[in-house]
Short mmCIF file of C-alpha atoms in Angstrom, two decimals:
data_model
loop_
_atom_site.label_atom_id
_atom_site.label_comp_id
_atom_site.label_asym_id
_atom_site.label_seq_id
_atom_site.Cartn_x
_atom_site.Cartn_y
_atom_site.Cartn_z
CA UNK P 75 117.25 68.75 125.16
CA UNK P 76 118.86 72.47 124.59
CA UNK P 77 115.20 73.92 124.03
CA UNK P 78 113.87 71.40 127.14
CA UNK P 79 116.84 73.27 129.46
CA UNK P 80 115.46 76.69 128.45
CA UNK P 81 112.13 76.10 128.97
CA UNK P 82 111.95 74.43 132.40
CA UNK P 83 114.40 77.73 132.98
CA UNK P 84 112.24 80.21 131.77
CA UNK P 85 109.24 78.93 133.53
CA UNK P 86 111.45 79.10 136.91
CA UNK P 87 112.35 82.20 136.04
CA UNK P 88 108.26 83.44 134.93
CA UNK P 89 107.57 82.27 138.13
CA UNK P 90 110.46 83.92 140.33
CA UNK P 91 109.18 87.13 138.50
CA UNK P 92 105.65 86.97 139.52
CA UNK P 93 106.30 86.30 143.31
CA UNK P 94 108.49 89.61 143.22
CA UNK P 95 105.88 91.49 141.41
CA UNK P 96 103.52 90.32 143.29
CA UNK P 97 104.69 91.43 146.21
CA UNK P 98 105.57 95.24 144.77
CA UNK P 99 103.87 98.00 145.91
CA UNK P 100 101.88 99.97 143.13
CA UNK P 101 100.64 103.19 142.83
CA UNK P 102 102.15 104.38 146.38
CA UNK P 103 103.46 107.48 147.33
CA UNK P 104 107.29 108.18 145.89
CA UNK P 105 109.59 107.07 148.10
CA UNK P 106 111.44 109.76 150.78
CA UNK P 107 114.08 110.53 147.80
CA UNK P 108 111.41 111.23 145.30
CA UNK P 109 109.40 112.80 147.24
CA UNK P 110 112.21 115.43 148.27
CA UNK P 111 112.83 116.41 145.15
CA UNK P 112 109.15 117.14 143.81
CA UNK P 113 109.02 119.56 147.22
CA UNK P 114 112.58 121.10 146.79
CA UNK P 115 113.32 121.13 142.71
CA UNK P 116 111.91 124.28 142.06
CA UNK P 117 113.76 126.26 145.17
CA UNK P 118 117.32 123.84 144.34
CA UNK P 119 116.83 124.41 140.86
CA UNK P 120 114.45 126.44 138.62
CA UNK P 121 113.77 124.02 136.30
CA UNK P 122 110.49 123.38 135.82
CA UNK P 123 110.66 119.55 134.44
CA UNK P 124 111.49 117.79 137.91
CA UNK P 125 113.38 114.92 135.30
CA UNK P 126 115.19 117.42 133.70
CA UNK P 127 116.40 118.40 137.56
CA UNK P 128 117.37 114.98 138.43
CA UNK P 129 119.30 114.40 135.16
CA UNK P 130 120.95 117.49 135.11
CA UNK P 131 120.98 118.90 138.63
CA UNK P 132 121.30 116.17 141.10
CA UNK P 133 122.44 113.24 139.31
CA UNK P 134 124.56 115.36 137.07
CA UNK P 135 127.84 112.89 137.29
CA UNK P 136 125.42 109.89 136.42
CA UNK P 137 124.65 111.41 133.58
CA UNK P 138 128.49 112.40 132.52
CA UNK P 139 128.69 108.77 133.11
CA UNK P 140 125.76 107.88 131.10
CA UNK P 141 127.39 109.64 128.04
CA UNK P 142 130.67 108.28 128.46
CA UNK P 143 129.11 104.57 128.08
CA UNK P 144 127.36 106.22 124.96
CA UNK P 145 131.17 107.31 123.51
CA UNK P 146 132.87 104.28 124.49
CA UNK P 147 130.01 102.08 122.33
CA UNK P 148 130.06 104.59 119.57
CA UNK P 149 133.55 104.04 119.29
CA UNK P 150 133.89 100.63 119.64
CA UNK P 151 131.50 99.99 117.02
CA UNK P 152 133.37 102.45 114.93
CA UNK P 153 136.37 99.95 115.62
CA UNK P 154 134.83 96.70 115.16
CA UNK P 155 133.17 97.38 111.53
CA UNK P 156 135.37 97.71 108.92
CA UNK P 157 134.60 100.48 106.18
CA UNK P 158 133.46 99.86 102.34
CA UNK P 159 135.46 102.05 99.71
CA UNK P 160 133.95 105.33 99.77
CA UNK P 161 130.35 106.18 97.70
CA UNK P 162 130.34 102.69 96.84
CA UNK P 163 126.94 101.58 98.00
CA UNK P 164 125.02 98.36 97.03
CA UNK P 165 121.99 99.77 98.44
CA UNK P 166 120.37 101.00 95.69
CA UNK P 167 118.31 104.77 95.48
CA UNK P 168 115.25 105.46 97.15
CA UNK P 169 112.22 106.74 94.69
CA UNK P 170 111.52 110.15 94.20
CA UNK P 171 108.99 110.87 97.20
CA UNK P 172 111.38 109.24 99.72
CA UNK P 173 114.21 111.45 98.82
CA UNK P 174 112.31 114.98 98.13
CA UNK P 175 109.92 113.81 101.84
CA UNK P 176 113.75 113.81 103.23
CA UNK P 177 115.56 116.52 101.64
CA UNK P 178 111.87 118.42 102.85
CA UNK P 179 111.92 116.90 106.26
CA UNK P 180 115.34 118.09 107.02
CA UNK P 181 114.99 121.99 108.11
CA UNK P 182 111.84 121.25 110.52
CA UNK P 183 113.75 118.02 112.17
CA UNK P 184 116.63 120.29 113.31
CA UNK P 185 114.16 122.95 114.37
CA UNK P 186 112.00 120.79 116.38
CA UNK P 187 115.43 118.99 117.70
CA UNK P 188 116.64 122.53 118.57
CA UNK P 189 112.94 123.35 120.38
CA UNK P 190 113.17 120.13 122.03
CA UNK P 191 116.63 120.90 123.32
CA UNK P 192 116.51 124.21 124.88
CA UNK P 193 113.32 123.53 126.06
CA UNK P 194 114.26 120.74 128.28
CA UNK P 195 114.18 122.69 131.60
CA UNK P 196 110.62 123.84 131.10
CA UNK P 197 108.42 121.37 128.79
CA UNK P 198 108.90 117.68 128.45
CA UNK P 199 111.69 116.75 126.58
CA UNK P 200 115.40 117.36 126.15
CA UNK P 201 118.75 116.72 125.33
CA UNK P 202 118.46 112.67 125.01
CA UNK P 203 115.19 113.15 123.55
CA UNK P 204 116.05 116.22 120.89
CA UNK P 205 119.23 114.58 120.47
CA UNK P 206 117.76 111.46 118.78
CA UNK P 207 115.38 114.12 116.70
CA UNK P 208 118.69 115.73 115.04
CA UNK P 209 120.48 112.19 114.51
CA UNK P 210 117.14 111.41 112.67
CA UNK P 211 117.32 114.91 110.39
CA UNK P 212 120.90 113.68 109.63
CA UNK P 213 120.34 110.10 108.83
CA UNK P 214 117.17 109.87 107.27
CA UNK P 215 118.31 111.84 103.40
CA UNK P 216 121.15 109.44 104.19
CA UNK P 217 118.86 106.71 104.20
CA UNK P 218 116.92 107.57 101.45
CA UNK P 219 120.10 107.86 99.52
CA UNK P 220 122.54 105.06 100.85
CA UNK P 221 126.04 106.48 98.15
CA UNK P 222 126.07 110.25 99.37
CA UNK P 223 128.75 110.76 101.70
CA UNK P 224 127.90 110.81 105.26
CA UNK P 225 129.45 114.12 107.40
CA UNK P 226 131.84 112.03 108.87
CA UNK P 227 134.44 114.09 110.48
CA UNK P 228 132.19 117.55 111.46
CA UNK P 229 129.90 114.77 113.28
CA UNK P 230 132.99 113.62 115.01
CA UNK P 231 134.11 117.11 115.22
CA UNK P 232 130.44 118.37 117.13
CA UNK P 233 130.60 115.55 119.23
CA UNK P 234 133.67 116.32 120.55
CA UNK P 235 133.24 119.49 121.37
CA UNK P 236 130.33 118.75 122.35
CA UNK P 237 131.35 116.35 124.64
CA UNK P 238 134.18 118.99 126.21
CA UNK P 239 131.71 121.58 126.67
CA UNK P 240 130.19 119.62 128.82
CA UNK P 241 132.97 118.88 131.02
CA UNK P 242 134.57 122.19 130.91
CA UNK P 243 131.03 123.19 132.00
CA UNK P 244 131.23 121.09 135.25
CA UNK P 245 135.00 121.84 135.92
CA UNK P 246 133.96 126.09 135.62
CA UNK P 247 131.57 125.09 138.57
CA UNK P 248 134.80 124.02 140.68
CA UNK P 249 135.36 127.25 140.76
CA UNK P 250 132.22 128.74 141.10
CA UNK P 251 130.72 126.81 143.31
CA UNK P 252 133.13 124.18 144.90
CA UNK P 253 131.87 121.47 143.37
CA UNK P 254 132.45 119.67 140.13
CA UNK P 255 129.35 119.49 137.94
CA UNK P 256 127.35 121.82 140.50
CA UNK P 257 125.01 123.57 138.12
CA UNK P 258 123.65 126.33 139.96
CA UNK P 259 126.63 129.01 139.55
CA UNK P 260 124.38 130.85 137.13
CA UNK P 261 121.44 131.61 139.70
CA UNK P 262 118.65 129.66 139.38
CA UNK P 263 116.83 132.90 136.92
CA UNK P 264 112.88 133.65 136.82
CA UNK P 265 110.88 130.26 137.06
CA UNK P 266 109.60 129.05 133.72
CA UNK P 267 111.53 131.83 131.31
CA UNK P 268 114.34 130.04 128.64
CA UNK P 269 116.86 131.38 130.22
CA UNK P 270 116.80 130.35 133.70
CA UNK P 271 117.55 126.91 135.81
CA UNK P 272 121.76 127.74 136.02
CA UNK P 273 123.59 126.15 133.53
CA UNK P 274 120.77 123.25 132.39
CA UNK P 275 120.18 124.54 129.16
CA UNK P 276 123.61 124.86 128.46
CA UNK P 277 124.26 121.46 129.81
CA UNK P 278 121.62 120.46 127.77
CA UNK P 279 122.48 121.97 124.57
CA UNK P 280 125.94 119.96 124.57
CA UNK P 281 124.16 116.55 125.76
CA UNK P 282 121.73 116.82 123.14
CA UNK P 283 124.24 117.30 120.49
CA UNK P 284 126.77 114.83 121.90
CA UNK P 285 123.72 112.30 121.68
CA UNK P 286 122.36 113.65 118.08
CA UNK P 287 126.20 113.29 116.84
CA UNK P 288 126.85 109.66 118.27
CA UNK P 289 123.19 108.35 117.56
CA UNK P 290 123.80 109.62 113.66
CA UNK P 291 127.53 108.62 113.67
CA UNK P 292 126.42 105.09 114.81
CA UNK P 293 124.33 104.89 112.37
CA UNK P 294 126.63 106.11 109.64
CA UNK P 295 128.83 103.19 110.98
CA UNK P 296 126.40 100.43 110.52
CA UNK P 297 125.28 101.77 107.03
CA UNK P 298 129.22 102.07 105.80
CA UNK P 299 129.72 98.17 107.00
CA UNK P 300 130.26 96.11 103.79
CA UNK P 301 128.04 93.46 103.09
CA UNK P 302 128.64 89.61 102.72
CA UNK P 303 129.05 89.53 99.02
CA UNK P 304 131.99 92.59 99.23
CA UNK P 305 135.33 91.62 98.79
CA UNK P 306 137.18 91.42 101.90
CA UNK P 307 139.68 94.52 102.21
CA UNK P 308 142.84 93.47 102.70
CA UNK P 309 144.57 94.05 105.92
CA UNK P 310 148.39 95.81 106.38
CA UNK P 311 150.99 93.16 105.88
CA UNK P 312 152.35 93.88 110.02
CA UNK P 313 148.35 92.88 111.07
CA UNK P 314 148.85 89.33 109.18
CA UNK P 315 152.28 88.65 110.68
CA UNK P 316 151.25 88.65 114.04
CA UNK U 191 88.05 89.67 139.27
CA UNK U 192 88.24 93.35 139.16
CA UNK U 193 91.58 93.44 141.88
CA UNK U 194 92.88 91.03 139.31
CA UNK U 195 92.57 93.20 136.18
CA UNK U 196 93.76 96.48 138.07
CA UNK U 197 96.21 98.82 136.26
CA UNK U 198 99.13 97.94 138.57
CA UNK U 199 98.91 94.48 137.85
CA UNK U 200 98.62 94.73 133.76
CA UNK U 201 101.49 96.94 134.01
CA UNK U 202 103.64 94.79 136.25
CA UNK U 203 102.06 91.45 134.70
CA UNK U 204 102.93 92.88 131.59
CA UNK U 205 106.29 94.24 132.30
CA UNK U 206 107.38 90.64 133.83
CA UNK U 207 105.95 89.29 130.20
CA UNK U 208 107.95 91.20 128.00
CA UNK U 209 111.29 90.23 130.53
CA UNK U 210 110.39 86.92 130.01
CA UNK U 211 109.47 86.98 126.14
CA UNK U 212 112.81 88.70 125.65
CA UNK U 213 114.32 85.81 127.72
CA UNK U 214 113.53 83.24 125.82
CA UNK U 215 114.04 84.57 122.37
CA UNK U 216 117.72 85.09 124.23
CA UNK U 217 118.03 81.31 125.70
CA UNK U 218 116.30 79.50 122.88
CA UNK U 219 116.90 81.42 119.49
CA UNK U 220 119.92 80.09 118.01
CA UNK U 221 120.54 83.58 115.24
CA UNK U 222 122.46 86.31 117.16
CA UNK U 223 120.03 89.15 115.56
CA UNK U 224 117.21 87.39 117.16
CA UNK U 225 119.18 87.35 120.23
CA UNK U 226 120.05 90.73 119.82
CA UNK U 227 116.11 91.40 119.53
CA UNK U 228 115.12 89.48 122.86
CA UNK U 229 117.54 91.83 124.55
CA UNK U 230 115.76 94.77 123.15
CA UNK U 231 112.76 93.31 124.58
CA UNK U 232 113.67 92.67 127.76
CA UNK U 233 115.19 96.57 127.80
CA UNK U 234 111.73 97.45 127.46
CA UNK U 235 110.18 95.13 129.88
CA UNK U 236 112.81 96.87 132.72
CA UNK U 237 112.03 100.02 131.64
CA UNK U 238 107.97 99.70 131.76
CA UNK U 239 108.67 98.02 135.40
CA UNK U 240 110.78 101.22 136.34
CA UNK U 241 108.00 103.87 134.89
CA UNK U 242 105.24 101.93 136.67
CA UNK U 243 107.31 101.85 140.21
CA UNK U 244 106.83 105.63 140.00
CA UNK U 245 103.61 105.80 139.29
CA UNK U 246 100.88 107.09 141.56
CA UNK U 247 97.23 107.38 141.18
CA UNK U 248 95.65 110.79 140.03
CA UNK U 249 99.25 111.99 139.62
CA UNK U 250 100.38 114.52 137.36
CA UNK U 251 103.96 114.54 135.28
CA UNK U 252 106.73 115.72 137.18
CA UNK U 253 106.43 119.14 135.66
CA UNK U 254 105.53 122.92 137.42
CA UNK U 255 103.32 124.72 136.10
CA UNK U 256 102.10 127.83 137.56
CA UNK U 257 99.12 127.96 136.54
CA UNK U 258 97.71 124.53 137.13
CA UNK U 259 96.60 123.22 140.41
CA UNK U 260 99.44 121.68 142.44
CA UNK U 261 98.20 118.32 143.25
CA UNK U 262 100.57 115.64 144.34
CA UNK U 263 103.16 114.63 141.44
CA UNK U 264 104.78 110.65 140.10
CA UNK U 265 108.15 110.39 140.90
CA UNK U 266 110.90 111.98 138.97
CA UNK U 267 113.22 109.42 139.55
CA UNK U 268 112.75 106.49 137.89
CA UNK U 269 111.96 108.23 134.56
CA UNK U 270 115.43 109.92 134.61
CA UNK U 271 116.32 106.78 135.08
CA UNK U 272 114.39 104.80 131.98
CA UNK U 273 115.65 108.08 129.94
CA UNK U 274 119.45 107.39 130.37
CA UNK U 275 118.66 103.19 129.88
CA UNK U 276 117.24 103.75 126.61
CA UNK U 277 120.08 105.87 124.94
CA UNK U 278 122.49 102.76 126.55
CA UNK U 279 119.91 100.53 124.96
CA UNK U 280 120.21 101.80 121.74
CA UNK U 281 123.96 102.33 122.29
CA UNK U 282 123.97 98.73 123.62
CA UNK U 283 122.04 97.14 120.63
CA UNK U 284 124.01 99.16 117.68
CA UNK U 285 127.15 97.71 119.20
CA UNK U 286 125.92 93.96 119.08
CA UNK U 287 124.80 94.77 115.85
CA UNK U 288 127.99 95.83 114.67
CA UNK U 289 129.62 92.95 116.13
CA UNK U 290 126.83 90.87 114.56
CA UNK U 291 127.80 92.22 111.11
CA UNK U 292 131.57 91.98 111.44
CA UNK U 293 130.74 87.85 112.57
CA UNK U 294 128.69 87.41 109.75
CA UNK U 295 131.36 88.52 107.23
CA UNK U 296 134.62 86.50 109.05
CA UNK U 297 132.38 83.22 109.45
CA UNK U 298 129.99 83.28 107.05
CA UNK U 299 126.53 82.35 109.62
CA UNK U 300 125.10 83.99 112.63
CA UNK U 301 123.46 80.91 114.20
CA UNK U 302 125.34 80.44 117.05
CA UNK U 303 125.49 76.65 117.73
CA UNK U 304 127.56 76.63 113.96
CA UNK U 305 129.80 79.40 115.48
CA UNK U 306 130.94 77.41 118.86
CA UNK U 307 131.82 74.65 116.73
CA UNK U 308 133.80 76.43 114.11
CA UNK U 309 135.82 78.47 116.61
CA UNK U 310 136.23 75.62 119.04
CA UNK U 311 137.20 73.19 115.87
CA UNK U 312 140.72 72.58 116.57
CA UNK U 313 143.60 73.78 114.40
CA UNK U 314 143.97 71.73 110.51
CA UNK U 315 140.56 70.53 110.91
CA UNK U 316 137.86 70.41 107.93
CA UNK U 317 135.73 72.93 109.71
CA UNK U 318 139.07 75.70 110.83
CA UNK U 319 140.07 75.30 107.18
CA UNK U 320 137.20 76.03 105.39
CA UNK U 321 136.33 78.81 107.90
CA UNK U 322 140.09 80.14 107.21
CA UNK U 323 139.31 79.89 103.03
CA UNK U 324 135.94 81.29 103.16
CA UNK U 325 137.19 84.33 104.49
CA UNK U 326 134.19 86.69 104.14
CA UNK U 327 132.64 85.81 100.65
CA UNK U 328 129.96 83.95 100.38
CA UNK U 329 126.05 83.01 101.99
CA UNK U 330 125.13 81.47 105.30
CA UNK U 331 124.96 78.39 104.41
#
């Protein structure tokens, strides 16, 4: 009956779908929005990746938004899981090529997460992107080898200073520029040179490791978790009384 | 035949799939990582819709470059857009999986029509108690 009531409501639902893509339009011109800021993104901002210019330049409190969902589920996660007794790791070691590939991996991940970073205003790519890049440089020895202990507390310690730069970065252009998170109070600089587009890169640089910290700290989280066949840690007395 | 197979409508068609794939693994799958999963998929099915609302034919990226030929450009918009949603996807889908985990080890299953009727089992009954002895220990049984 249960699988009966899903089905008749997934084929309503197919169908709603299809009448409201059917009746999209495809492949027309960007709408007047879009289209403004392809004409006006190099003039407003100097970056050359228009994306880059709407994440960063225009929509800059979206994406101070964005990262603040990105905290609030890194720490909630952090608060729902409890933690197994350090180094004590039922996962068992990965062979030998796993753990050399990683240990060999790990310089050229942070380089090309770095590249990818401070590139962001020029070449496709940026601080989301390069940000996952690092968390992967991070976490992959770690998953090769499951007991070694994870950087905790300097990940938590990048991210949040990572995290302020950002916002100290947006409350400087209060009094630059009048507005918070206006990111022009450097000068928009020579079109297509690193250093140029304001304060993108910078911006940047602190999303990107913001993202790299809470993607590999997430991770760390999950990984620390204790299985079903660990005993249960007990809780403080005060948490059973209530 | 040919209007039918155009690019616009494999990428919406296909979009409107995956949303509806993801959809039922959400309404019909009774284990929460395979719910988890559906909502992964149906992530991806919003975010192919938003890429291919932006896109425009003989387009090039959104990015200047001096020396190529300007020509006209997709929109920039929706992919800033599909790049924020998929950091909150993954952000989104390490949290369930968290929860997932922590659910697992206080009850002991994940499929969900066993979890509504442990935690709506009434106080002193067979199914409370041995919820409330298992603690975590143990399989899914």
């Amino acid at each position: 009956m249960r699988q009966f009531a899903s089905l008749l409501f997934l084929f309503g639902f197919a169908f709603f779908l299809s009448v409201l893509v059917g009746g999209l339009p495809f492949g027309a011109a960007p709408m007047q929005v879009g289209q403004a800021i392809v004409e006006q993104n190099i003039e407003a901002t100097g970056a050359a990746n228009a994306v880059t210019g709407v994440l960063l330049a225009f929509r800059g409190m979206d994406t101070l938004g964005e990262l603040t969902i990105l905290f609030v589920a890194a720490t909630a996660a952090g608060m729902v899981v409890e933690r197994r007794k350090h180094g004590v790791s039922r996962d068992s070691v990965a062979g030998f090529i796993l753990l050399a590939g990683a240990e060999l991996m790990f310089p050229f991940l942070l380089i090309l997460g770095a590249y990818v970073i401070l590139h962001g205003h020029l070449t496709p790519g940026g601080g989301f992107q390069g940000g996952a890049i690092l968390a992967a440089a991070f976490f992959v020895p770690f998953l090769a080898n499951p007991g070694r202990a994870f950087q905790g507390h300097a990940m938590a310690f990048v991210e949040a200073f990572a995290g302020a730069t950002f916002i100290l970065l947006g409350i400087f252009s209060i009094f630059r520029e009048g507005d918070f998170m206006a990111p022009m109070f450097l000068g928009t600089g020579e079109f297509g040179q690193l250093v140029s587009a304001g304060s993108l890169p910078l911006l940047y640089l602190a999303l990107g490791l913001k993202v790299g910290a809470e993607l590999g700290s997430l991770v760390a989280e999950i990984a620390a978790a204790p299985g079903s066949d660990d005993p249960l840690i007990e809780e403080p007395q005060a948490a059973k009384d209530l | 035949m040919n209007e039918l197979l155009s690019i616009g409508n494999l990428l919406y068609g296909g979009a409107a799939g995956l949303i509806v794939i993801g959809l039922f693994a959400v309404v019909a799958r009774r284990h929460l990582i395979r719910v988890l999963l559906g909502v992964a998929v149906i992530e991806a099915g919003v975010n192919l819709m938003l890429v291919a609302a932006g896109f425009r034919p003989g387009a090039a990226a959104p990015i200047f470059d001096p020396q190529a030929i300007s020509g006209p450009m997709v929109d920039p918009i929706p992919q800033a857009l599909v790049l924020t949603a998929i950091v909150i996807g993954v952000a989104v889908l390490a949290l369930g999986l968290t929860l997932a985990i922590r659910i697992h080890r206080q009850y002991g299953t994940l499929d969900t029509v066993a979890l509504t009727r442990i935690v709506n089992a009434p106080a002193g009954s067979p199914e409370s108690r041995a919820m409330m002895q298992r603690g975590g220990g143990g399989h899914e049984s």
